[in-house]
Tab-separated table of C-alpha atoms and ligand atoms in Angstrom:
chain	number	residue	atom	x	y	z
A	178	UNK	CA	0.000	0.000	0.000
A	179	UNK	CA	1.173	3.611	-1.101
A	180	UNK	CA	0.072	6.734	-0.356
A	181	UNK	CA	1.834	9.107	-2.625
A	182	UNK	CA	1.767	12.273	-3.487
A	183	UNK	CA	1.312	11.939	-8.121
A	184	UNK	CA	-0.918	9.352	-9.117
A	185	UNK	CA	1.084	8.577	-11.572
A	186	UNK	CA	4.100	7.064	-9.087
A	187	UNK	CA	1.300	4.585	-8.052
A	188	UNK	CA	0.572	3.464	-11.581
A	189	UNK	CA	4.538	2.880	-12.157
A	190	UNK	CA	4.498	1.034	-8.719
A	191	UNK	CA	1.417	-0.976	-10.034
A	192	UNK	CA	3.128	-1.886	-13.318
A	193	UNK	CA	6.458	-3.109	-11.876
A	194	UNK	CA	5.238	-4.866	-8.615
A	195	UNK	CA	4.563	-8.496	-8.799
A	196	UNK	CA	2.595	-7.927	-6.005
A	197	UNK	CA	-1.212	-6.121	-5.233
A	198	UNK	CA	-0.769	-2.539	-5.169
A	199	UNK	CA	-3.284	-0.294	-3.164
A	200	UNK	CA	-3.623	2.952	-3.564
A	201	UNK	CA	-3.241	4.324	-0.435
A	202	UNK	CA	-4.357	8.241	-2.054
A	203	UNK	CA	-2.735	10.158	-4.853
A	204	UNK	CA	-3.389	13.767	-5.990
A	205	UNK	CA	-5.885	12.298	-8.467
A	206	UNK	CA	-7.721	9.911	-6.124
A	207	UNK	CA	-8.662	8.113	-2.578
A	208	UNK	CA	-10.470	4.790	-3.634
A	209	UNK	CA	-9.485	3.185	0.018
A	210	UNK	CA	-11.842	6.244	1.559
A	211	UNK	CA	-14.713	6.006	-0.828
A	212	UNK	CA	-15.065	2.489	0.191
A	213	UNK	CA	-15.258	3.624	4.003
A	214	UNK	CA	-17.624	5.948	2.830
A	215	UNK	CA	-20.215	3.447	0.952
A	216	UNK	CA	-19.918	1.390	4.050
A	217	UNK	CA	-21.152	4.082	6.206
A	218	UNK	CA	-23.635	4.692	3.810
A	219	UNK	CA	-24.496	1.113	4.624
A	220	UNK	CA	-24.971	1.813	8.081
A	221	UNK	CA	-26.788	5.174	8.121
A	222	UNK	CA	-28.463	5.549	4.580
A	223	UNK	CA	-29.094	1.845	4.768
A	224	UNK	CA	-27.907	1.527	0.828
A	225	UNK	CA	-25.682	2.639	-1.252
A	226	UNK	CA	-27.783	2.454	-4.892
A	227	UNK	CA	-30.350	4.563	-5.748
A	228	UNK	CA	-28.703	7.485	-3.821
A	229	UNK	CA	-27.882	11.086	-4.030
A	230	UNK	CA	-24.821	12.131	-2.619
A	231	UNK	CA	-23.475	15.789	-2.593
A	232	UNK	CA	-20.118	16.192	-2.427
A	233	UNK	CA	-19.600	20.491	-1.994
A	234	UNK	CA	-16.092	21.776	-2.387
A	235	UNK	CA	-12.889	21.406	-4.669
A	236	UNK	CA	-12.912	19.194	-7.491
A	237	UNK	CA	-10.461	16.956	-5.639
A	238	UNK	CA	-8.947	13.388	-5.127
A	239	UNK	CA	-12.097	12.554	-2.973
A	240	UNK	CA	-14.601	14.292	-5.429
A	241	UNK	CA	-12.889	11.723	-8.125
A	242	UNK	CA	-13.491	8.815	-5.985
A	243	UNK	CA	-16.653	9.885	-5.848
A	244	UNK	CA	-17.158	9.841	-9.316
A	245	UNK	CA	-15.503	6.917	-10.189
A	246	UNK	CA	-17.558	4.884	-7.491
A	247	UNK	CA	-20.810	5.952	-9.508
A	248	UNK	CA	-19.695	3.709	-12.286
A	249	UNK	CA	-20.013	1.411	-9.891
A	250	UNK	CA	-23.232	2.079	-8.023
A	251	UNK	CA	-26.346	3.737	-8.789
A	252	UNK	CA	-25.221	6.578	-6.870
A	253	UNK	CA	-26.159	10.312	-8.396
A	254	UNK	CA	-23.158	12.094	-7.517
A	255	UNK	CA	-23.418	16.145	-7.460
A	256	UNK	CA	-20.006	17.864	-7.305
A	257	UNK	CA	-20.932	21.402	-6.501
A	258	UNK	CA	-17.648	23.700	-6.183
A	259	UNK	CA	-16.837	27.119	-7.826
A	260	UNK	CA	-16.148	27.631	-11.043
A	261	UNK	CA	-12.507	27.230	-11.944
A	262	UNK	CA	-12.342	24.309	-9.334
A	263	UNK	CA	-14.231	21.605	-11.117
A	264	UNK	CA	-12.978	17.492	-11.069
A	265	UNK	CA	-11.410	16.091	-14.253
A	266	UNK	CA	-14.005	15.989	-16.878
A	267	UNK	CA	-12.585	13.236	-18.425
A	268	UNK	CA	-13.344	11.104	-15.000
A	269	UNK	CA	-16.614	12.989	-14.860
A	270	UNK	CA	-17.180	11.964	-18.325
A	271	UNK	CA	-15.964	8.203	-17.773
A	272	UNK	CA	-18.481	7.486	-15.023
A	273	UNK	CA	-21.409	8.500	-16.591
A	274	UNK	CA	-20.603	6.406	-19.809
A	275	UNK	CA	-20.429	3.483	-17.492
A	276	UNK	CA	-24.379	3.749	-17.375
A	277	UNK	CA	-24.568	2.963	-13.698
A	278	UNK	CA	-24.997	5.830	-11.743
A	279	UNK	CA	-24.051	9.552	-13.060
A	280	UNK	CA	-21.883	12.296	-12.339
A	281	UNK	CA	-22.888	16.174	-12.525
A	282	UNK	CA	-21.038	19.600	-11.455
A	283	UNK	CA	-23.223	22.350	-9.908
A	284	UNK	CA	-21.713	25.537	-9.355
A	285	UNK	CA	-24.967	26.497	-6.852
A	286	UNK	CA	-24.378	24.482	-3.447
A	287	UNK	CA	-28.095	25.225	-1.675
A	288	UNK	CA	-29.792	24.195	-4.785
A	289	UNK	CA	-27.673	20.967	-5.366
A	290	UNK	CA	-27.690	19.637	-1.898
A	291	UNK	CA	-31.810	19.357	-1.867
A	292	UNK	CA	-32.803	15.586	-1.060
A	293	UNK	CA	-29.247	14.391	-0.370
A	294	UNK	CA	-28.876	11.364	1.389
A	295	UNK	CA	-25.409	12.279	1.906
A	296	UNK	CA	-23.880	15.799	2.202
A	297	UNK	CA	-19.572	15.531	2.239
A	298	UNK	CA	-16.845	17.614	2.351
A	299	UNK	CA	-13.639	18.125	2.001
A	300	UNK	CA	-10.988	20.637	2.568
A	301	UNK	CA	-10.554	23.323	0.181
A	302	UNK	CA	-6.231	23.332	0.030
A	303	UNK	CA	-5.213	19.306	-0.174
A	304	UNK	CA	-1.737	18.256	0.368
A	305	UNK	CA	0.454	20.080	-2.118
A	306	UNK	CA	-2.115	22.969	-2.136
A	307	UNK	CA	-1.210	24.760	0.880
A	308	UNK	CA	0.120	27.780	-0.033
A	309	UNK	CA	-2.702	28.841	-1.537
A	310	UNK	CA	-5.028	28.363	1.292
A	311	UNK	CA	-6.023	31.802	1.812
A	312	UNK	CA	-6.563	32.521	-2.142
A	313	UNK	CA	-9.279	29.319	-1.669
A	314	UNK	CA	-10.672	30.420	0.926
A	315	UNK	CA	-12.001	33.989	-0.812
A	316	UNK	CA	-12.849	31.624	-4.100
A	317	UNK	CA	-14.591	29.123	-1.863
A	318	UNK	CA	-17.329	31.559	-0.277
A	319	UNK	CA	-20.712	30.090	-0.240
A	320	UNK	CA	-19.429	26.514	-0.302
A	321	UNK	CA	-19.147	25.905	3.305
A	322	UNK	CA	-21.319	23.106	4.617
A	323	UNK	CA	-23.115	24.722	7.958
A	324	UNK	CA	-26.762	24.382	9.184
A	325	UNK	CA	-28.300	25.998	6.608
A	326	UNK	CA	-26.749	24.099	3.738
A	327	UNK	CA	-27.498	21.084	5.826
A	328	UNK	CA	-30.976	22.015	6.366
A	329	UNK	CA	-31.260	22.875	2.803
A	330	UNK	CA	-30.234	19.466	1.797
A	331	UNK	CA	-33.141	18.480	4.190
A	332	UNK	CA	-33.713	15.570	7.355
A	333	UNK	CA	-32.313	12.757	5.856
A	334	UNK	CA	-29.073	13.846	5.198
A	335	UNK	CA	-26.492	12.616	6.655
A	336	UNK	CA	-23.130	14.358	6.678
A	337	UNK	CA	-19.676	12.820	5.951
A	338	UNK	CA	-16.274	13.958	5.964
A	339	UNK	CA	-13.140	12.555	5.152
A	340	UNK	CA	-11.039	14.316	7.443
A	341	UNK	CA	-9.016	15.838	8.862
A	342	UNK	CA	-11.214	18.922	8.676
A	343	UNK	CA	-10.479	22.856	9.171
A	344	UNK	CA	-13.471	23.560	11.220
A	345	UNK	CA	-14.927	26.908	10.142
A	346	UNK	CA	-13.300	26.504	6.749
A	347	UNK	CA	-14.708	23.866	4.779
A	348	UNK	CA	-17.768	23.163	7.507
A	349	UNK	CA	-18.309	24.133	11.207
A	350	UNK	CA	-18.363	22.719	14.700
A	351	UNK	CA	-21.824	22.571	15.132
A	352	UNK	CA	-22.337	20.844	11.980
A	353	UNK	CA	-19.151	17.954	12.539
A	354	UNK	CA	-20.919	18.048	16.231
A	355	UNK	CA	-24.453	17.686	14.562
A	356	UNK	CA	-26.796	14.160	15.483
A	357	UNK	CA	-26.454	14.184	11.309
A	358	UNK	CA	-22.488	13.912	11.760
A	359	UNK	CA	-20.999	10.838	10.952
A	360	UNK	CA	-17.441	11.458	10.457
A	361	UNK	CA	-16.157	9.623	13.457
A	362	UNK	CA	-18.142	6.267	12.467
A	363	UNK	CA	-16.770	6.670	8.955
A	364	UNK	CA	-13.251	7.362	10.321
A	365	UNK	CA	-13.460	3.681	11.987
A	366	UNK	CA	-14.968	2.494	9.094
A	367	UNK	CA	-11.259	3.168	7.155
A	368	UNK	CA	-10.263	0.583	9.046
A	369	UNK	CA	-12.746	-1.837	8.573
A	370	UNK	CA	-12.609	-1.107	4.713
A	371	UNK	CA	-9.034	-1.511	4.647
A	372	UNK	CA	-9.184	-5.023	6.102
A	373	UNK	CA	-11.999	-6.066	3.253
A	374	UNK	CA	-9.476	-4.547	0.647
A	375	UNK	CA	-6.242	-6.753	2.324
A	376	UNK	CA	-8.579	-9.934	2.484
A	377	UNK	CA	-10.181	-9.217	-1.084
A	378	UNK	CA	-5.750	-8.887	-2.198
A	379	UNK	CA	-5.441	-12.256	-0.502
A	380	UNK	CA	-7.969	-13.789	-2.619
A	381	UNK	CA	-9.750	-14.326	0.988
A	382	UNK	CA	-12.881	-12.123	-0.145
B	67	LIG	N1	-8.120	16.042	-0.317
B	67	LIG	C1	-7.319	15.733	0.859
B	67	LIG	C2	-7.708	14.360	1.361
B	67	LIG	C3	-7.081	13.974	2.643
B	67	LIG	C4	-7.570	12.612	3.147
B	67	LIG	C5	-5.854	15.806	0.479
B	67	LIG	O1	-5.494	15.284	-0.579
B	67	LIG	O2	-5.081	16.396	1.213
C-alpha cells in the first residue's frame, strides 16, 4: 500500500510490482476512503444504490473517488464547487458512460444539496495545495457546509467527511458536532474497509 503524493508514481508502482498494489491516495484519487464511505452509507443511509450524494467543495482526489464509485453504483453524484475548481471531466465523463450511476457539477451548493442522502466535504487546500489556502478560501465563499446548507439538503441527510477537517473553513463545529455527523463512524470504518481490501488482495474475499 502507497500513499503518494502523483498518481502517476502509483501506476509505475502498479506496473512493476509483482505484487497487489493499493492505492493508499494520490493527488488524483482516494479509492481506500470512498469504500469507508459506501460502508457508512451502509450503516446510516441503509444503501448505497439509488442514492444522491453531494459532495460540496474542490474538485479533488475525494470528489474523483466519488465519481468513479458511480460507475459502480447507482449513486447520483453532485459535485458542486466554484467555477474554476471543477474534477477532471474526463473522469466525470468516464463514469457516466459506465451507465450505472451519473456524475454532474453544480456551481450552486443550496440548490444541489436538496434531497441528499449524503452531504460531504472536504478541505478546500489538499496536500500540495497549501500555499494557496487563503486565495481558496475567498474563491470558496458560499461553499461551506453549515446548518443551513445542511438544512437545505433536508432531514435525511447525513453528513460525511473525510477528514481531517479545518473547522470553520470547509464546515463548522456545530455541523461535525451535529446528530447528522458521521465522520467519526466513517473514520473507523477506514479501518474496517481496509481489512476487506487486504482480504479481497489475498484472494480471501
Ligand atoms: N483532499 C485531501 C484528502 C485527505 C484525506 C488531500 O489530498 O489532502
Amino acid at each position: 500500500m502507497a500513499r503518494l503524493f502523483a498518481h502517476a508514481d502509483i501506476l509505475e508502482l502498479a506496473e512493476f510490482s509483482t505484487s497487489p498494489v493499493v492505492n493508499g491516495l494520490t493527488d488524483y484519487n482516494h479509492p481506500c476512503q470512498i469504500m469507508a464511505d459506501a460502508l457508512t452509507m451502509l450503516e446510516t443511509v441503509g444503501r448505497v444504490d439509488d442514492t444522491k450524494v453531494v459532495y460540496v467543495g474542490d474538485g479533488n482526489n475525494i470528489a474523483h473517488s466519488w465519481a468513479r464509485l458511480a460507475a459502480r453504483f447507482r449513486v447520483d453524484v453532485v459535485i458542486a464547487c466554484p467555477k474554476g475548481y471543477e474534477p477532471d471531466p474526463a473522469t466525470v465523463a468516464a463514469a457516466n458512460a459506465a451507465g450505472v450511476g451519473t456524475v454532474s457539477v453544480s456551481h450552486a451548493p443550496m440548490e444541489a444539496v436538496k434531497g441528499a442522502d449524503v452531504v460531504y466535504t472536504d478541505v478546500w487546500a489538499s496536500m500540495g495545495q497549501k500555499a494557496e489556502a487563503a486565495e481558496r478560501i475567498a474563491r470558496f465563499k458560499g461553499f461551506q457546509v453549515d446548518e443551513a446548507m445542511m438544512a437545505a439538503a433536508g432531514p435525511q441527510a447525513w453528513f460525511q467527511h473525510c477528514l481531517p477537517a479545518e473547522r470553520g473553513v470547509e464546515t463548522t463545529d456545530a455541523v461535525v458536532e451535529s446528530a447528522r455527523s458521521v465522520v467519526f463512524q466513517e473514520a473507523e470504518n477506514r479501518m474496517h474497509a481496509q481489512n476487506a481490501i487486504m482480504l479481497h488482495c489475498l484472494g480471501l474475499a
